[in-house]
Each structure stands twice: as C-alpha cells, then as structure tokens.
Amino acid sequence: MTEQQTSGEPRARFEALVHAVAEPLHRFLSRRADADAVEDLLSETLLVLWRRIDDLPTLATASEVDPDAVLPWCYGVARGCLANARRADGRRRRLMQRLTLSQRPLPAAGADHTDLHDALGALRELDREIVLLWAWEGLAPRQIAEATGLTPNAVSIRLHRAKRRLATQLERKNRPGTGHDSGEGRSEG
C-alpha cells in the first residue's frame, strides 16, 4: 500500500462516519443543549471522533458504515463533550461570581480602607486577582496558579511585584507632604 493510500484511508473512513452520524448527533445534541451551543458541541464531538477513529472497531472500511453499529459509541462521545461543556460553563459562572464579588467595595466597618482599595485598583487586573486570591482566599501560589492558568513561578513573581507596588502606593499616600520644609534652603544671615 502506498503512503498516499495509507494516509487517505483514515480520512475516507472519517468522512464516511461523518456522513452517517452527523445528522443524528446534531439532533441528539439539539435536544440536550442550548441552540447556540449545538454547533460547537457537534464540532467538538466530530473532532474527538476524528482523533479516535481507530478506536471504533466496527468501522472496518470507508465504504461500510452501519449507523446502528457506530451511533451508540458516537452518542457516548457526544455525551462526554456535552458534560465537558457543562462543567466549563459552570466554572465560568463561578469565576464571574467571584470576580464580581471581588470588585465590590468592602462595607465600611469603621476603618477607612479607601487607600488600599485605590492601590488595588491601580494594579493590572490579573495582578489584582492574584493578590486577592492570596490575601482574601488564603491560597498558596500553586493553588493560585491552578485557578488562573499561570505557572506557580509566574504567580510567585507577579505576587511579589504586586505586593511591592501596593506597598509603594500606600507609602506614597501615607507620607507627609513632599517638598522642602519652610526653613530648608535658606541662609541664616
């Protein structure tokens, strides 16, 4: 068998599989997902089917695709893609809630933290989130890395720099007025 025939065989098998299962999979996903997510879910399912084309034992050749034999396995793949999408959507919603809560000013309980909130607001968004995860949620850099998708080393560096910027900002705000004392620079004479 030539190299071109060998490399074309999985593609032909996949095209035959898609021809047989795309419409039933679309109906399957349409009944289980929001209308605006169906096309993306179908694409993800077909991508997994392409990657796992050799795992489908009943798909012997490109010319012989029995939908009744392959659809149950394809439905299982679609269910997995749907579950992944639902988990990802849940994570996005929880992240949005956390971000929304972190953006609200803390209730004034007697102490004035306006300077701190102003200094936090001056940080870049990702740096602010790292500081808040560290300070408010008590997460270690490796846990923050997991939450943000950064490496633990990158989180440690960003956290160190952000804390240094916060300290500098707060020091500037709490420093007495800048400039010269009234008697400074004058000669007594």
PDB file of C-alpha atoms in Angstrom:
ATOM      1  CA  MET A   1       0.000   0.000   0.000  1.00  0.00           C
ATOM      2  CA  THR A   2       1.422   3.416  -0.910  1.00  0.00           C
ATOM      3  CA  GLU A   3       1.864   6.233   1.593  1.00  0.00           C
ATOM      4  CA  GLN A   4      -0.898   8.269  -0.062  1.00  0.00           C
ATOM      5  CA  GLN A   5      -3.370   5.380   0.229  1.00  0.00           C
ATOM      6  CA  THR A   6      -2.425   4.819   3.872  1.00  0.00           C
ATOM      7  CA  SER A   7      -2.792   8.471   4.862  1.00  0.00           C
ATOM      8  CA  GLY A   8      -6.051   8.811   2.896  1.00  0.00           C
ATOM      9  CA  GLU A   9      -7.683   5.760   4.477  1.00  0.00           C
ATOM     10  CA  PRO A  10      -8.417   7.320   7.911  1.00  0.00           C
ATOM     11  CA  ARG A  11      -9.760  10.423   6.197  1.00  0.00           C
ATOM     12  CA  ALA A  12     -12.080   8.385   3.962  1.00  0.00           C
ATOM     13  CA  ARG A  13     -13.238   6.348   6.976  1.00  0.00           C
ATOM     14  CA  PHE A  14     -13.888   9.539   8.918  1.00  0.00           C
ATOM     15  CA  GLU A  15     -15.806  11.171   6.054  1.00  0.00           C
ATOM     16  CA  ALA A  16     -17.983   8.078   5.750  1.00  0.00           C
ATOM     17  CA  LEU A  17     -18.550   8.108   9.505  1.00  0.00           C
ATOM     18  CA  VAL A  18     -19.500  11.808   9.496  1.00  0.00           C
ATOM     19  CA  HIS A  19     -21.877  11.248   6.602  1.00  0.00           C
ATOM     20  CA  ALA A  20     -23.623   8.518   8.609  1.00  0.00           C
ATOM     21  CA  VAL A  21     -23.714  10.127  12.069  1.00  0.00           C
ATOM     22  CA  ALA A  22     -23.634  13.938  11.743  1.00  0.00           C
ATOM     23  CA  GLU A  23     -27.385  14.418  11.446  1.00  0.00           C
ATOM     24  CA  PRO A  24     -28.338  12.039  14.291  1.00  0.00           C
ATOM     25  CA  LEU A  25     -25.651  13.598  16.508  1.00  0.00           C
ATOM     26  CA  HIS A  26     -26.965  17.079  15.700  1.00  0.00           C
ATOM     27  CA  ARG A  27     -30.484  16.009  16.727  1.00  0.00           C
ATOM     28  CA  PHE A  28     -29.104  14.338  19.865  1.00  0.00           C
ATOM     29  CA  LEU A  29     -27.242  17.489  20.928  1.00  0.00           C
ATOM     30  CA  SER A  30     -30.121  19.800  19.952  1.00  0.00           C
ATOM     31  CA  ARG A  31     -32.369  18.050  22.449  1.00  0.00           C
ATOM     32  CA  ARG A  32     -29.818  18.393  25.249  1.00  0.00           C
ATOM     33  CA  ALA A  33     -28.078  21.760  24.814  1.00  0.00           C
ATOM     34  CA  ASP A  34     -28.835  25.408  24.166  1.00  0.00           C
ATOM     35  CA  ALA A  35     -29.382  26.177  20.496  1.00  0.00           C
ATOM     36  CA  ASP A  36     -26.368  28.495  20.337  1.00  0.00           C
ATOM     37  CA  ALA A  37     -24.040  25.759  21.668  1.00  0.00           C
ATOM     38  CA  VAL A  38     -25.129  22.879  19.445  1.00  0.00           C
ATOM     39  CA  GLU A  39     -22.821  23.635  16.511  1.00  0.00           C
ATOM     40  CA  ASP A  40     -19.804  24.000  18.795  1.00  0.00           C
ATOM     41  CA  LEU A  41     -20.664  20.767  20.583  1.00  0.00           C
ATOM     42  CA  LEU A  42     -21.085  18.943  17.288  1.00  0.00           C
ATOM     43  CA  SER A  43     -17.720  20.245  16.110  1.00  0.00           C
ATOM     44  CA  GLU A  44     -16.080  19.136  19.347  1.00  0.00           C
ATOM     45  CA  THR A  45     -17.711  15.704  19.054  1.00  0.00           C
ATOM     46  CA  LEU A  46     -16.533  15.298  15.465  1.00  0.00           C
ATOM     47  CA  LEU A  47     -13.026  16.336  16.495  1.00  0.00           C
ATOM     48  CA  VAL A  48     -12.964  13.623  19.152  1.00  0.00           C
ATOM     49  CA  LEU A  49     -14.317  11.120  16.623  1.00  0.00           C
ATOM     50  CA  TRP A  50     -11.511  12.080  14.222  1.00  0.00           C
ATOM     51  CA  ARG A  51      -8.892  11.649  16.931  1.00  0.00           C
ATOM     52  CA  ARG A  52     -10.310   8.295  17.964  1.00  0.00           C
ATOM     53  CA  ILE A  53     -11.260   6.930  14.531  1.00  0.00           C
ATOM     54  CA  ASP A  54      -9.038   3.896  15.106  1.00  0.00           C
ATOM     55  CA  ASP A  55     -10.796   3.125  18.418  1.00  0.00           C
ATOM     56  CA  LEU A  56     -14.044   2.366  16.624  1.00  0.00           C
ATOM     57  CA  PRO A  57     -13.755  -1.362  15.919  1.00  0.00           C
ATOM     58  CA  THR A  58     -16.974  -1.656  13.927  1.00  0.00           C
ATOM     59  CA  LEU A  59     -15.753   0.872  11.361  1.00  0.00           C
ATOM     60  CA  ALA A  60     -13.798  -1.564   9.209  1.00  0.00           C
ATOM     61  CA  THR A  61     -13.651   0.248   5.890  1.00  0.00           C
ATOM     62  CA  ALA A  62     -14.699   3.564   4.448  1.00  0.00           C
ATOM     63  CA  SER A  63     -17.374   2.038   2.262  1.00  0.00           C
ATOM     64  CA  GLU A  64     -19.154   0.153   5.048  1.00  0.00           C
ATOM     65  CA  VAL A  65     -20.539   2.377   7.808  1.00  0.00           C
ATOM     66  CA  ASP A  66     -23.510   0.939   9.639  1.00  0.00           C
ATOM     67  CA  PRO A  67     -25.076   3.809  11.628  1.00  0.00           C
ATOM     68  CA  ASP A  68     -26.748   1.352  14.004  1.00  0.00           C
ATOM     69  CA  ALA A  69     -23.364  -0.112  14.886  1.00  0.00           C
ATOM     70  CA  VAL A  70     -21.454   3.166  15.373  1.00  0.00           C
ATOM     71  CA  LEU A  71     -24.106   5.574  16.718  1.00  0.00           C
ATOM     72  CA  PRO A  72     -24.147   4.288  20.315  1.00  0.00           C
ATOM     73  CA  TRP A  73     -20.394   4.869  20.607  1.00  0.00           C
ATOM     74  CA  CYS A  74     -20.748   8.273  18.927  1.00  0.00           C
ATOM     75  CA  TYR A  75     -23.545   9.204  21.331  1.00  0.00           C
ATOM     76  CA  GLY A  76     -21.211   8.341  24.195  1.00  0.00           C
ATOM     77  CA  VAL A  77     -18.576  10.679  22.770  1.00  0.00           C
ATOM     78  CA  ALA A  78     -21.214  13.422  22.349  1.00  0.00           C
ATOM     79  CA  ARG A  79     -22.363  12.927  25.962  1.00  0.00           C
ATOM     80  CA  GLY A  80     -18.766  13.367  27.118  1.00  0.00           C
ATOM     81  CA  CYS A  81     -18.379  16.564  25.094  1.00  0.00           C
ATOM     82  CA  LEU A  82     -21.677  17.860  26.473  1.00  0.00           C
ATOM     83  CA  ALA A  83     -20.586  17.087  30.051  1.00  0.00           C
ATOM     84  CA  ASN A  84     -17.265  18.867  29.468  1.00  0.00           C
ATOM     85  CA  ALA A  85     -19.087  21.913  28.102  1.00  0.00           C
ATOM     86  CA  ARG A  86     -21.430  21.998  31.090  1.00  0.00           C
ATOM     87  CA  ARG A  87     -18.512  21.769  33.536  1.00  0.00           C
ATOM     88  CA  ALA A  88     -16.672  24.551  31.704  1.00  0.00           C
ATOM     89  CA  ASP A  89     -19.804  26.711  31.752  1.00  0.00           C
ATOM     90  CA  GLY A  90     -20.187  26.138  35.492  1.00  0.00           C
ATOM     91  CA  ARG A  91     -16.550  27.110  36.068  1.00  0.00           C
ATOM     92  CA  ARG A  92     -17.043  30.300  34.013  1.00  0.00           C
ATOM     93  CA  ARG A  93     -20.146  31.232  36.024  1.00  0.00           C
ATOM     94  CA  ARG A  94     -18.392  30.622  39.348  1.00  0.00           C
ATOM     95  CA  LEU A  95     -15.392  32.664  38.211  1.00  0.00           C
ATOM     96  CA  MET A  96     -17.653  35.526  37.144  1.00  0.00           C
ATOM     97  CA  GLN A  97     -19.373  35.447  40.536  1.00  0.00           C
ATOM     98  CA  ARG A  98     -16.015  35.516  42.325  1.00  0.00           C
ATOM     99  CA  LEU A  99     -14.777  38.373  40.156  1.00  0.00           C
ATOM    100  CA  THR A 100     -17.995  40.286  40.680  1.00  0.00           C
ATOM    101  CA  LEU A 101     -17.734  39.849  44.434  1.00  0.00           C
ATOM    102  CA  SER A 102     -14.088  40.901  44.451  1.00  0.00           C
ATOM    103  CA  GLN A 103     -14.911  44.112  42.564  1.00  0.00           C
ATOM    104  CA  ARG A 104     -17.473  45.272  45.112  1.00  0.00           C
ATOM    105  CA  PRO A 105     -16.097  47.641  47.730  1.00  0.00           C
ATOM    106  CA  LEU A 106     -15.982  46.187  51.197  1.00  0.00           C
ATOM    107  CA  PRO A 107     -18.513  47.624  53.609  1.00  0.00           C
ATOM    108  CA  ALA A 108     -17.036  50.333  55.796  1.00  0.00           C
ATOM    109  CA  ALA A 109     -16.843  48.775  59.244  1.00  0.00           C
ATOM    110  CA  GLY A 110     -15.138  51.627  60.998  1.00  0.00           C
ATOM    111  CA  ALA A 111     -11.712  51.566  59.378  1.00  0.00           C
ATOM    112  CA  ASP A 112     -11.186  53.560  56.209  1.00  0.00           C
ATOM    113  CA  HIS A 113      -9.594  51.315  53.568  1.00  0.00           C
ATOM    114  CA  THR A 114     -10.045  53.734  50.684  1.00  0.00           C
ATOM    115  CA  ASP A 115      -6.297  53.994  50.128  1.00  0.00           C
ATOM    116  CA  LEU A 116      -5.968  50.229  49.972  1.00  0.00           C
ATOM    117  CA  HIS A 117      -8.843  49.910  47.501  1.00  0.00           C
ATOM    118  CA  ASP A 118      -7.367  52.701  45.379  1.00  0.00           C
ATOM    119  CA  ALA A 119      -3.965  50.973  45.396  1.00  0.00           C
ATOM    120  CA  LEU A 120      -5.587  47.644  44.464  1.00  0.00           C
ATOM    121  CA  GLY A 121      -7.479  49.395  41.685  1.00  0.00           C
ATOM    122  CA  ALA A 122      -4.200  50.706  40.270  1.00  0.00           C
ATOM    123  CA  LEU A 123      -2.893  47.162  39.754  1.00  0.00           C
ATOM    124  CA  ARG A 124      -3.386  45.304  36.492  1.00  0.00           C
ATOM    125  CA  GLU A 125      -6.467  43.073  36.580  1.00  0.00           C
ATOM    126  CA  LEU A 126      -4.567  39.764  36.723  1.00  0.00           C
ATOM    127  CA  ASP A 127      -2.184  41.059  39.384  1.00  0.00           C
ATOM    128  CA  ARG A 128      -5.126  42.310  41.455  1.00  0.00           C
ATOM    129  CA  GLU A 129      -6.826  38.913  41.167  1.00  0.00           C
ATOM    130  CA  ILE A 130      -3.628  37.153  42.269  1.00  0.00           C
ATOM    131  CA  VAL A 131      -3.293  39.437  45.302  1.00  0.00           C
ATOM    132  CA  LEU A 132      -6.954  38.953  46.218  1.00  0.00           C
ATOM    133  CA  LEU A 133      -6.735  35.169  45.877  1.00  0.00           C
ATOM    134  CA  TRP A 134      -3.665  35.245  48.106  1.00  0.00           C
ATOM    135  CA  ALA A 135      -4.948  37.742  50.693  1.00  0.00           C
ATOM    136  CA  TRP A 136      -8.683  37.113  50.859  1.00  0.00           C
ATOM    137  CA  GLU A 137      -8.958  33.455  49.887  1.00  0.00           C
ATOM    138  CA  GLY A 138      -5.708  32.390  51.562  1.00  0.00           C
ATOM    139  CA  LEU A 139      -4.453  30.473  48.523  1.00  0.00           C
ATOM    140  CA  ALA A 140      -0.827  29.461  48.061  1.00  0.00           C
ATOM    141  CA  PRO A 141       0.930  30.359  44.789  1.00  0.00           C
ATOM    142  CA  ARG A 142       0.495  26.809  43.395  1.00  0.00           C
ATOM    143  CA  GLN A 143      -3.251  26.997  44.108  1.00  0.00           C
ATOM    144  CA  ILE A 144      -3.461  30.456  42.552  1.00  0.00           C
ATOM    145  CA  ALA A 145      -1.613  29.042  39.530  1.00  0.00           C
ATOM    146  CA  GLU A 146      -4.278  26.375  39.188  1.00  0.00           C
ATOM    147  CA  ALA A 147      -7.062  28.960  39.422  1.00  0.00           C
ATOM    148  CA  THR A 148      -5.518  31.386  36.937  1.00  0.00           C
ATOM    149  CA  GLY A 149      -3.814  29.030  34.497  1.00  0.00           C
ATOM    150  CA  LEU A 150      -0.378  30.509  35.174  1.00  0.00           C
ATOM    151  CA  THR A 151       2.655  28.599  36.402  1.00  0.00           C
ATOM    152  CA  PRO A 152       3.388  28.660  40.148  1.00  0.00           C
ATOM    153  CA  ASN A 153       6.639  30.502  39.424  1.00  0.00           C
ATOM    154  CA  ALA A 154       4.839  33.187  37.405  1.00  0.00           C
ATOM    155  CA  VAL A 155       2.297  33.591  40.213  1.00  0.00           C
ATOM    156  CA  SER A 156       5.068  33.988  42.808  1.00  0.00           C
ATOM    157  CA  ILE A 157       6.817  36.624  40.715  1.00  0.00           C
ATOM    158  CA  ARG A 158       3.593  38.530  39.968  1.00  0.00           C
ATOM    159  CA  LEU A 159       2.522  38.343  43.629  1.00  0.00           C
ATOM    160  CA  HIS A 160       5.879  39.648  44.840  1.00  0.00           C
ATOM    161  CA  ARG A 161       5.855  42.532  42.353  1.00  0.00           C
ATOM    162  CA  ALA A 162       2.213  43.397  43.036  1.00  0.00           C
ATOM    163  CA  LYS A 163       2.794  43.463  46.799  1.00  0.00           C
ATOM    164  CA  ARG A 164       5.815  45.708  46.273  1.00  0.00           C
ATOM    165  CA  ARG A 165       3.724  48.078  44.076  1.00  0.00           C
ATOM    166  CA  LEU A 166       0.961  48.109  46.704  1.00  0.00           C
ATOM    167  CA  ALA A 167       3.452  48.939  49.452  1.00  0.00           C
ATOM    168  CA  THR A 168       4.927  51.741  47.342  1.00  0.00           C
ATOM    169  CA  GLN A 169       1.473  53.155  46.543  1.00  0.00           C
ATOM    170  CA  LEU A 170       0.367  53.036  50.160  1.00  0.00           C
ATOM    171  CA  GLU A 171       3.664  54.530  51.370  1.00  0.00           C
ATOM    172  CA  ARG A 172       3.269  57.468  48.974  1.00  0.00           C
ATOM    173  CA  LYS A 173      -0.249  58.151  50.169  1.00  0.00           C
ATOM    174  CA  ASN A 174       0.697  57.995  53.832  1.00  0.00           C
ATOM    175  CA  ARG A 175       3.915  60.003  53.538  1.00  0.00           C
ATOM    176  CA  PRO A 176       3.819  63.600  54.800  1.00  0.00           C
ATOM    177  CA  GLY A 177       3.697  66.281  52.106  1.00  0.00           C
ATOM    178  CA  THR A 178       6.538  66.296  49.641  1.00  0.00           C
ATOM    179  CA  GLY A 179       8.781  69.238  49.021  1.00  0.00           C
ATOM    180  CA  HIS A 180      11.035  71.302  51.258  1.00  0.00           C
ATOM    181  CA  ASP A 181      10.470  72.322  54.840  1.00  0.00           C
ATOM    182  CA  SER A 182       9.822  76.009  55.126  1.00  0.00           C
ATOM    183  CA  GLY A 183      13.195  76.666  56.733  1.00  0.00           C
ATOM    184  CA  GLU A 184      15.160  74.422  54.447  1.00  0.00           C
ATOM    185  CA  GLY A 185      17.492  76.013  51.907  1.00  0.00           C
ATOM    186  CA  ARG A 186      17.504  79.489  53.479  1.00  0.00           C
ATOM    187  CA  SER A 187      20.604  81.002  54.905  1.00  0.00           C
ATOM    188  CA  GLU A 188      20.553  82.408  58.382  1.00  0.00           C
ATOM    189  CA  GLY A 189      22.229  85.577  57.945  1.00  0.00           C
TER     190      GLY A 189
END
